[in-house]
Coordinates of C-alpha atoms and ligand atoms in Angstrom, one line a residue:
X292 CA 40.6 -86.2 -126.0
X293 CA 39.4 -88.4 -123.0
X294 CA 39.3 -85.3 -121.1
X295 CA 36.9 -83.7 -123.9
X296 CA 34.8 -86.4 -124.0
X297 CA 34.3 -86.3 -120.1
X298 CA 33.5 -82.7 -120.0
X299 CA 31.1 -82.7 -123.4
X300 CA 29.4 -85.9 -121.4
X301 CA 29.0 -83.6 -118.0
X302 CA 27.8 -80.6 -120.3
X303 CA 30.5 -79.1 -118.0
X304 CA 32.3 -75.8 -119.1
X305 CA 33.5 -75.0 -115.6
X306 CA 37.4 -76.1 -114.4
X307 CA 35.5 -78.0 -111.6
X308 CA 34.1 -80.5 -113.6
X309 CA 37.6 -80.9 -115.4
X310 CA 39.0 -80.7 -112.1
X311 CA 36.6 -84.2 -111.4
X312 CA 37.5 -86.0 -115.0
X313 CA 41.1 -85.5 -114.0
X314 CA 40.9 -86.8 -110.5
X315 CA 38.7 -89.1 -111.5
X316 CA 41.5 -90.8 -114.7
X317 CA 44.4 -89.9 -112.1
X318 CA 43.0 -92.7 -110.0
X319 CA 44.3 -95.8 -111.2
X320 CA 46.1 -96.0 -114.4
X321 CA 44.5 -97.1 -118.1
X322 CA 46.7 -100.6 -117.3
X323 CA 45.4 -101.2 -114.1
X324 CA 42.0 -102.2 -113.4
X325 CA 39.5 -103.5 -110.9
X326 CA 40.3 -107.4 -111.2
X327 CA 44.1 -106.5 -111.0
X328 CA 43.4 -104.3 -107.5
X329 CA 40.9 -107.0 -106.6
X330 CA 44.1 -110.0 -107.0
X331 CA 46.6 -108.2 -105.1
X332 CA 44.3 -109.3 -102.3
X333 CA 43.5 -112.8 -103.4
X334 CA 39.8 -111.3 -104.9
X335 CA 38.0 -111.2 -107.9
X336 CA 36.1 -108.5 -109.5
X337 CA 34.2 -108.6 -112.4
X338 CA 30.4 -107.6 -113.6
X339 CA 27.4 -108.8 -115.6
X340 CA 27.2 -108.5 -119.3
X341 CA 25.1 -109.8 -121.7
X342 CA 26.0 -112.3 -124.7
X343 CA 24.2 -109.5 -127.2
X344 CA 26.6 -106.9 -126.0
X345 CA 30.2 -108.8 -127.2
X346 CA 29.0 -108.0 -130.9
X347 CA 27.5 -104.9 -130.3
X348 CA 28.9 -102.5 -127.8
X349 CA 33.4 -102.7 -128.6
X350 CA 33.9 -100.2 -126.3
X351 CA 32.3 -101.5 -123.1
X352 CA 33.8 -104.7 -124.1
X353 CA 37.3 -103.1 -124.3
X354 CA 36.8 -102.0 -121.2
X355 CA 35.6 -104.8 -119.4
X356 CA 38.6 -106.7 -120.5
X357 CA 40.9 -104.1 -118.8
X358 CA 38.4 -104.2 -115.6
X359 CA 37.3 -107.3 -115.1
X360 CA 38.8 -111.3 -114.3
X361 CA 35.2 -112.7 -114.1
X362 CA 31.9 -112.0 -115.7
X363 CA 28.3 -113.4 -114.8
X364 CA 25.7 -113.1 -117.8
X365 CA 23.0 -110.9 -116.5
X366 CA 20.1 -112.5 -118.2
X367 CA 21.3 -115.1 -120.8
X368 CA 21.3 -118.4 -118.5
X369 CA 17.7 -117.6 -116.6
X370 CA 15.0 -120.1 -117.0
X371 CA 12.8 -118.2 -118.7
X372 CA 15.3 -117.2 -121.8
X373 CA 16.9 -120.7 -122.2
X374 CA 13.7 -122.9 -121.8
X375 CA 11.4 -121.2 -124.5
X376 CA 11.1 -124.9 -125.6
X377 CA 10.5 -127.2 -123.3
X378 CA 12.0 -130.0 -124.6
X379 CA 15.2 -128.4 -126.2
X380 CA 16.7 -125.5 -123.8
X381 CA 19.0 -122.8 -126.1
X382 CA 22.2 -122.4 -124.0
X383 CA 23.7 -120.3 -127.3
X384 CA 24.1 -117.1 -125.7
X385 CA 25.4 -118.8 -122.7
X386 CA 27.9 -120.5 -125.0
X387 CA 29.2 -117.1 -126.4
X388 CA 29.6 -115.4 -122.9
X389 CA 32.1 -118.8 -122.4
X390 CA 33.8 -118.2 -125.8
X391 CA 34.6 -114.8 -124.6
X392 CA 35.5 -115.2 -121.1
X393 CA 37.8 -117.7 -122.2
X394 CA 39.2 -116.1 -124.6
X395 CA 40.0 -113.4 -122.4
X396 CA 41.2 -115.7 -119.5
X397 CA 38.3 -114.5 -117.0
X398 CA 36.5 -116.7 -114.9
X399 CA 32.6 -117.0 -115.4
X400 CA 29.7 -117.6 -113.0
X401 CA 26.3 -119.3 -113.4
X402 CA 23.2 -117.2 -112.9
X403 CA 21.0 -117.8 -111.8
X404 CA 19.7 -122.3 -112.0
X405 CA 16.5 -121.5 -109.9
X406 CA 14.6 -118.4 -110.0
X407 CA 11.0 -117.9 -109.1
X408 CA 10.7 -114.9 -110.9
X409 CA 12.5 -116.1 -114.2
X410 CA 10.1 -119.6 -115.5
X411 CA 9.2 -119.7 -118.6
X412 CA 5.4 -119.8 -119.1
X413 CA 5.1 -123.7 -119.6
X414 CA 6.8 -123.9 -116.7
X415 CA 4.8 -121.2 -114.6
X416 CA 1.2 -123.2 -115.4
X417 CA 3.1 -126.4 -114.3
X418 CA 4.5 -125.3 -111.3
X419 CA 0.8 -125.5 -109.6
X420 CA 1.2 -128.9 -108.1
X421 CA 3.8 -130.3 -105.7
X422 CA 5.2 -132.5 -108.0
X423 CA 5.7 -130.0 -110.5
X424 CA 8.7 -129.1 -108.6
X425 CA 10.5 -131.9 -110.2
X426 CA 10.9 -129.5 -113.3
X427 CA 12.5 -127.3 -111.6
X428 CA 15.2 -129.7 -110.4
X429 CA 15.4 -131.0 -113.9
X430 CA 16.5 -127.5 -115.1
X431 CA 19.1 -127.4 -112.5
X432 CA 20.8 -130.3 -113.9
X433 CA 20.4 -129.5 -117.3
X434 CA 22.0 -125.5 -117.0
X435 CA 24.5 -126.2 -114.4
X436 CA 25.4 -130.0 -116.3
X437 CA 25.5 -128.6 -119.9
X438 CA 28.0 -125.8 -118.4
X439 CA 29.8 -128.5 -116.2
X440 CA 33.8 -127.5 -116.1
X441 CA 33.2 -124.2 -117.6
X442 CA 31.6 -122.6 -114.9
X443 CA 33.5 -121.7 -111.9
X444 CA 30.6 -120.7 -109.4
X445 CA 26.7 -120.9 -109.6
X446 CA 23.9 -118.8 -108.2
X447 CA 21.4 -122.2 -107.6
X448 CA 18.9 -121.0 -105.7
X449 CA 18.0 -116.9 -105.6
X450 CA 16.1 -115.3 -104.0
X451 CA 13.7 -117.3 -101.6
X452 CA 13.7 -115.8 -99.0
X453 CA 10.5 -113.4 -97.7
X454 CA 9.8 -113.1 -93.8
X455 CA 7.0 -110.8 -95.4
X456 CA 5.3 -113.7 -96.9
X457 CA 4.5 -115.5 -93.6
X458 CA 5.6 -118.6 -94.6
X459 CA 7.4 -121.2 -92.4
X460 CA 11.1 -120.8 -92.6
X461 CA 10.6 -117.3 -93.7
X462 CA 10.1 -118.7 -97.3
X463 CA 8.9 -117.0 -100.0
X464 CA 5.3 -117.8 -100.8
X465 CA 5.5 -119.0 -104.4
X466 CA 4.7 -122.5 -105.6
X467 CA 8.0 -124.0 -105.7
X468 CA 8.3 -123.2 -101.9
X469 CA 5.0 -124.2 -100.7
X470 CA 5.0 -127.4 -101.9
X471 CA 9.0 -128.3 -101.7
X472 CA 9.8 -126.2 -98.6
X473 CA 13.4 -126.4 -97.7
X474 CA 13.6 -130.1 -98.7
X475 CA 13.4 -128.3 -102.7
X476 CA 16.2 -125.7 -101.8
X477 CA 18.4 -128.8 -100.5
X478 CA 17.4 -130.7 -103.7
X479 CA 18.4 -128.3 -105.7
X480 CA 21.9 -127.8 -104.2
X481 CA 22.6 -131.8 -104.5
X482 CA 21.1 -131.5 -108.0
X483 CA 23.9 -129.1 -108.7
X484 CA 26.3 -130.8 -106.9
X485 CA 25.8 -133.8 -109.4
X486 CA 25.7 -132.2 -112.2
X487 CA 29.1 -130.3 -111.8
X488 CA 31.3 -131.4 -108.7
X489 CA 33.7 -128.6 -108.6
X490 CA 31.5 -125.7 -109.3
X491 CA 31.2 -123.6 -106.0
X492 CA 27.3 -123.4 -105.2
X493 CA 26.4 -120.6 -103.7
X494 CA 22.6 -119.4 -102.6
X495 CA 21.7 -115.7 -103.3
X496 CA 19.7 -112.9 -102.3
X497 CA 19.0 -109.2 -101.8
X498 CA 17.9 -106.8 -98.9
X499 CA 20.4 -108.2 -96.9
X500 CA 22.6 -104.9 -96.5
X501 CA 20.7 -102.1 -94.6
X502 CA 19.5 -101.3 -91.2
X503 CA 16.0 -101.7 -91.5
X504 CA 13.8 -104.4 -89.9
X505 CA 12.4 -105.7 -93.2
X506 CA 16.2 -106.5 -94.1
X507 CA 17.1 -107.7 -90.7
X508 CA 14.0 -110.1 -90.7
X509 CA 15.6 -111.4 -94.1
X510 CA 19.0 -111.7 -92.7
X511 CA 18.1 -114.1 -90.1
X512 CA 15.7 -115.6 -92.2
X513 CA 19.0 -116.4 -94.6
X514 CA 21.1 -117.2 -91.7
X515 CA 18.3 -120.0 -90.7
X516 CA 17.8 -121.1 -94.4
X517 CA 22.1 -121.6 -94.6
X518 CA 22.2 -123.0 -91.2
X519 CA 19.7 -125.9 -91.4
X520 CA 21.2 -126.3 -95.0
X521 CA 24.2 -127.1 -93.8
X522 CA 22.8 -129.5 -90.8
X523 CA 21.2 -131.6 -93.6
X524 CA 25.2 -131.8 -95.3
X525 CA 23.6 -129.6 -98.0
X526 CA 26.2 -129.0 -100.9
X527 CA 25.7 -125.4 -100.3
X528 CA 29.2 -123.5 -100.7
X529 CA 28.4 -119.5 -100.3
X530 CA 26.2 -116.5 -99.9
X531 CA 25.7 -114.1 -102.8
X532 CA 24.8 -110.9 -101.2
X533 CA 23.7 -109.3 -104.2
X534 CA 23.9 -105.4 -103.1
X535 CA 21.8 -103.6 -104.7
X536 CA 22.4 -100.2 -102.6
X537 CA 20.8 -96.9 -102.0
X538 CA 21.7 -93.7 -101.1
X539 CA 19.7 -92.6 -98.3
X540 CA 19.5 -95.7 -96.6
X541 CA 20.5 -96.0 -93.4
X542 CA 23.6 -98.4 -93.3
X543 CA 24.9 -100.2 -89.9
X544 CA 28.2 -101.1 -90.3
X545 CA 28.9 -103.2 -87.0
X546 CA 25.6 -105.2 -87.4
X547 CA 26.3 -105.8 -91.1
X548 CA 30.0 -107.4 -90.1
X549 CA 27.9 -109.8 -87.5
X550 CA 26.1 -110.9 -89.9
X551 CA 28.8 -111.6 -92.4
X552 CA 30.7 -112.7 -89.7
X553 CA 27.9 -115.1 -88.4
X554 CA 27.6 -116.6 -92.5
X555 CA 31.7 -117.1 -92.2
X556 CA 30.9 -119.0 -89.2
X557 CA 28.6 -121.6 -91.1
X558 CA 31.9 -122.3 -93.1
X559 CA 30.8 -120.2 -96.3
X560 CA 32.3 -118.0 -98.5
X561 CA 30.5 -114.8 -99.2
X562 CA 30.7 -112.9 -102.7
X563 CA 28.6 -109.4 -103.4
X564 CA 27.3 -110.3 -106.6
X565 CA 25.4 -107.8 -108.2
X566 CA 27.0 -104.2 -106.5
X567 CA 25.3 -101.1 -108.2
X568 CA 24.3 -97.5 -105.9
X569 CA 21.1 -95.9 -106.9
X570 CA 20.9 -92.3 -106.9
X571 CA 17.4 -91.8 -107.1
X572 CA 17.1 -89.9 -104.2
X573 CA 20.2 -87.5 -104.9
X574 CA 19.6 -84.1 -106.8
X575 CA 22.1 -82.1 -108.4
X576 CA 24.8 -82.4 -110.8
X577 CA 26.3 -85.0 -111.8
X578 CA 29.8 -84.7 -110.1
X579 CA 27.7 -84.4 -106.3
X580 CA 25.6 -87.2 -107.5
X581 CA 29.0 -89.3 -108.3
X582 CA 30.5 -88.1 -105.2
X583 CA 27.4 -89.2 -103.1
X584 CA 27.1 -92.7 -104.6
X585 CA 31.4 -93.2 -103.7
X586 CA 30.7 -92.5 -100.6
X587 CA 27.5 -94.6 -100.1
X588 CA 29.6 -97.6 -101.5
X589 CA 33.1 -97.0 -99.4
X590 CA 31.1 -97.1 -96.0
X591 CA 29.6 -100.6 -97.5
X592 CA 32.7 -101.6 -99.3
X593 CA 34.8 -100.7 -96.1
X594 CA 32.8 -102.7 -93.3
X595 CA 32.3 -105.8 -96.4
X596 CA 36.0 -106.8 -97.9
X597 CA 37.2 -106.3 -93.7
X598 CA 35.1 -109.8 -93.1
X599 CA 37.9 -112.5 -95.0
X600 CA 35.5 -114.9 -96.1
X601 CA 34.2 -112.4 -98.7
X602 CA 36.1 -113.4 -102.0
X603 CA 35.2 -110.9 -104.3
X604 CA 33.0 -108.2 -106.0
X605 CA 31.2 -108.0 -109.2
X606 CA 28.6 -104.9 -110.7
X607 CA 25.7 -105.6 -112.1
X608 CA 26.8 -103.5 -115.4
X609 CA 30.4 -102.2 -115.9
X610 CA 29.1 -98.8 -117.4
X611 CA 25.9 -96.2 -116.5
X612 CA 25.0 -97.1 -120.4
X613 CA 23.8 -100.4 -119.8
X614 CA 21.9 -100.6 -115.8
X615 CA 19.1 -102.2 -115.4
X616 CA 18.4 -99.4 -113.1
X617 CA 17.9 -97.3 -116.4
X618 CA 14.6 -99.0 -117.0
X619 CA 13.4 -99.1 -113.5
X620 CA 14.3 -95.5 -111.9
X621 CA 13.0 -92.4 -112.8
X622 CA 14.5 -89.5 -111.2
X623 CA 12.6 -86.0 -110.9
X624 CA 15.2 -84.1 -113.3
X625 CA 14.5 -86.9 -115.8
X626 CA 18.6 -88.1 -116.1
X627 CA 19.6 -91.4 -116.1
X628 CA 20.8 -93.0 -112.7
X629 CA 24.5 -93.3 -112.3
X630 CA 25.1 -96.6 -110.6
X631 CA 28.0 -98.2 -112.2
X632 CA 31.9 -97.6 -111.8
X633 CA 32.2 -96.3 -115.7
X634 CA 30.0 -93.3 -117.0
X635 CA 28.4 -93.7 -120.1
X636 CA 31.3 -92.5 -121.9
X637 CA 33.0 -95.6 -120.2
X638 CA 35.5 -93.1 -118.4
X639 CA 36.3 -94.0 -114.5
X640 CA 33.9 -92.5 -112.0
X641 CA 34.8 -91.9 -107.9
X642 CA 33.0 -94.7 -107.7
X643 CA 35.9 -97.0 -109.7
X644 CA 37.9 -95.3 -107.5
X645 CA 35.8 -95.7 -104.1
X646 CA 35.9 -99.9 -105.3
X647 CA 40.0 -99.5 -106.2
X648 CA 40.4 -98.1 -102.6
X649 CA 37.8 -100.7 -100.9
X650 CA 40.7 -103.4 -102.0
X651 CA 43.4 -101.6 -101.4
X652 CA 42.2 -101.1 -98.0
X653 CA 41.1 -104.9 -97.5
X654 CA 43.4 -107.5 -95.7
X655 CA 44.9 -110.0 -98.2
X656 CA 43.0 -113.4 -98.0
X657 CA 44.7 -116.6 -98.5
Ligands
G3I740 O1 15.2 -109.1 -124.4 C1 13.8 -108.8 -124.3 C2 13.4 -108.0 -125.5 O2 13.5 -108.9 -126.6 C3 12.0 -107.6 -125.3 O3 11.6 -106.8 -126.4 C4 11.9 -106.7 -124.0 C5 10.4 -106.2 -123.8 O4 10.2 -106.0 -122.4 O5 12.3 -107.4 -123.0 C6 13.6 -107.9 -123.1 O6 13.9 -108.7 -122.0 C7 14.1 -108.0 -120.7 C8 15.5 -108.3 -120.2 O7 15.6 -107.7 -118.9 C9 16.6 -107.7 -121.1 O8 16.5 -106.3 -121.1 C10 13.0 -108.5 -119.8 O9 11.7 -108.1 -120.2 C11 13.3 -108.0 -118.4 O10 12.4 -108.6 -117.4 C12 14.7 -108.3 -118.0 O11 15.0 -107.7 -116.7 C13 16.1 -108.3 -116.0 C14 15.6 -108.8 -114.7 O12 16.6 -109.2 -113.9 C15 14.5 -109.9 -114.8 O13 15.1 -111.1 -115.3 C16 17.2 -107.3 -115.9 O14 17.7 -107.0 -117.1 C17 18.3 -107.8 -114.9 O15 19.2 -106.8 -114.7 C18 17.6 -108.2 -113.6 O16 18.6 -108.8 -112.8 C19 18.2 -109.1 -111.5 C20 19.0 -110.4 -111.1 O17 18.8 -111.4 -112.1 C21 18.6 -110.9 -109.7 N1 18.8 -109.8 -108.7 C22 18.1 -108.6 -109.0 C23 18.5 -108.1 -110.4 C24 17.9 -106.7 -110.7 O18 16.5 -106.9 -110.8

């Protein structure tokens, strides 16, 4: 029946594409998945979900129980869906996503307390003025204090660094940063910090994984930010790298591990937070298109989970059905991307397997 399903999905009536499903099921058993390969290294995996999609999609939620031992809401705790009203902030769909990962014994982590890109609007025209940036410490408190206990690890700051911007300190050039600098990232992290002192507190961003000089300009950039965090005794406990990858891009593996390496050096743990593989710029069917994605991911995966201080993985989406990337991409045969370990069908893809493998193939951590 699986089988079936796999082939009707692939419009495949060749044995080659039955050939795939089967490989692709004989890779790990229905009873085993991703968090249990993650914890036989001392990792986690997990993904994002949203609080809408417990109630309304069964299956994806059947199978991120089998999958996954943490979650991360993809949308639910930003600013700008929680602080419609200024005064009274809704952390309902919040609370659901905690209902459910309890209920299911996974772990949950907090994204994302300060956001540039996610204020609500009362909060945009406010942040014009350097004391506005008050508000934005206020919210920190309030999301990461309201969740205080229940929420294992938070994403407190994303997402300011931009060497591109011209800034000092390689900071992005939005209000927040102008007017607080580094002093408002540091603020932030104490914020945190007293608001829920056993949450880990970790600082995330993205182009941090290629060979390109935009992404290496970013990487130091981070690296500085992290470094003179942690001279001021900044509460600051890891580095989200959120790894959104591409196939195409040139990958580096050796310069990739010094930077990890150089972040482990600073005393932080490192997590890759939001893994997904776009596959924009592949053509073809879907099973080369699958194949090329595994791939891109095992040389990433491979030179990541080798660096110990990398605790885990979690995907931005568990299944093809529900990426982000869906809305954003558009390829030339006018298919959907295919960035997520499950196919839309929510049946196991060479890239479950390619992740599976990754933690096999890591050393155990402590
Ligand atoms: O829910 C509303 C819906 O009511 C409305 O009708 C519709 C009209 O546009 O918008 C819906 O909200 C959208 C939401 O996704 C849910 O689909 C927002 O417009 C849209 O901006 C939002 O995009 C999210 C984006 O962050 C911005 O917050 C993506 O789902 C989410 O995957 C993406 O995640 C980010 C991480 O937080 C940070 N790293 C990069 C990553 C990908 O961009």
């Amino acid at each position: 029946m699986i089988n079936m399903f796999r082939r009707d999905f692939l419009l495949g009536s060749s044995a080659l594409v039955l050939g795939q499903a089967g490989k692709s099921l004989a890779s790990g058993d229905e009873t085993t998945g991703l968090k249990d390969r993650a914890a036989r290294r001392g990792m986690t995996y997990g993904c994002a979900l949203g609080a809408d999609q417990i109630s309304r999609q069964p299956l994806l939620v059947k199978r991120i129980v089998q999958e996954c031992g943490i979650l991360v809401p993809e949308n639910d705790l930003k600013w700008r869906v929680t602080g419609e009203n200024p005064v009274r902030p809704d952390y309902s769909r919040g609370e659901s996503l905690v209902r459910f990962a309890t209920q299911h014994g996974m772990l949950l982590r907090g994204h994302t307390a300060a956001w540039y890109k996610s204020q609500p609007d009362w909060a945009v025209a406010a942040l014009t003025s350097a004391e506005a940036v008050a508000l934005v410490i206020e919210r920190v408190q309030s999301v990461v204090g309201h969740f205080s206990g229940r929420i294992v690890e938070w994403d407190v700051v994303n997402e300011a660094v931009e060497p591109r911007d011209g800034l000092p300190n390689r900071l992005r050039n939005s209000p927040e940063y102008r007017y607080g600098g580094l002093e408002y990232i540091a603020d932030c992290f104490h914020a945190a910090r007293g608001a829920d002192p056993k949450a880990k507190l970790y600082y995330n961003d993205y182009g941090l994984e290629y060979d390109s000089e935009d992404e290496e300009a970013r990487r130091r950039g981070v690296l500085d930010l992290l470094s003179a965090l942690k001279a001021a005794n900044t509460p600051v406990d890891g580095l989200g790298i959120q790894s959104h990858l591409k196939v195409g891009n040139r990958f580096n593996a050796e310069r990739f591990r010094r930077f990890l390496g150089d972040v482990a050096s600073l005393g932080l743990e490192i997590r890759l937070t939001e893994l997904d593989v776009n596959d924009e710029r592949v053509q073809g069917d879907p099973i080369v298109r699958d194949e090329a994605v595994a791939s891109h991911a095992r040389a990433f995966l491979a030179a990541a989970l080798e660096e110990t201080a990398v605790r885990g993985v979690l995907t931005w989406g568990l299944s093809d059905s529900t990426s982000w990337l869906s809305s954003t991409v558009s390829r030339r045969d006018g298919s959907k991307p295919r960035p997520l370990p499950l196919d839309a069908m929510m049946l196991r893809k060479p890239l479950w397997t390619a992740i599976a493998e990754s933690f096999d193939g890591a050393p155990i951590r402590n």
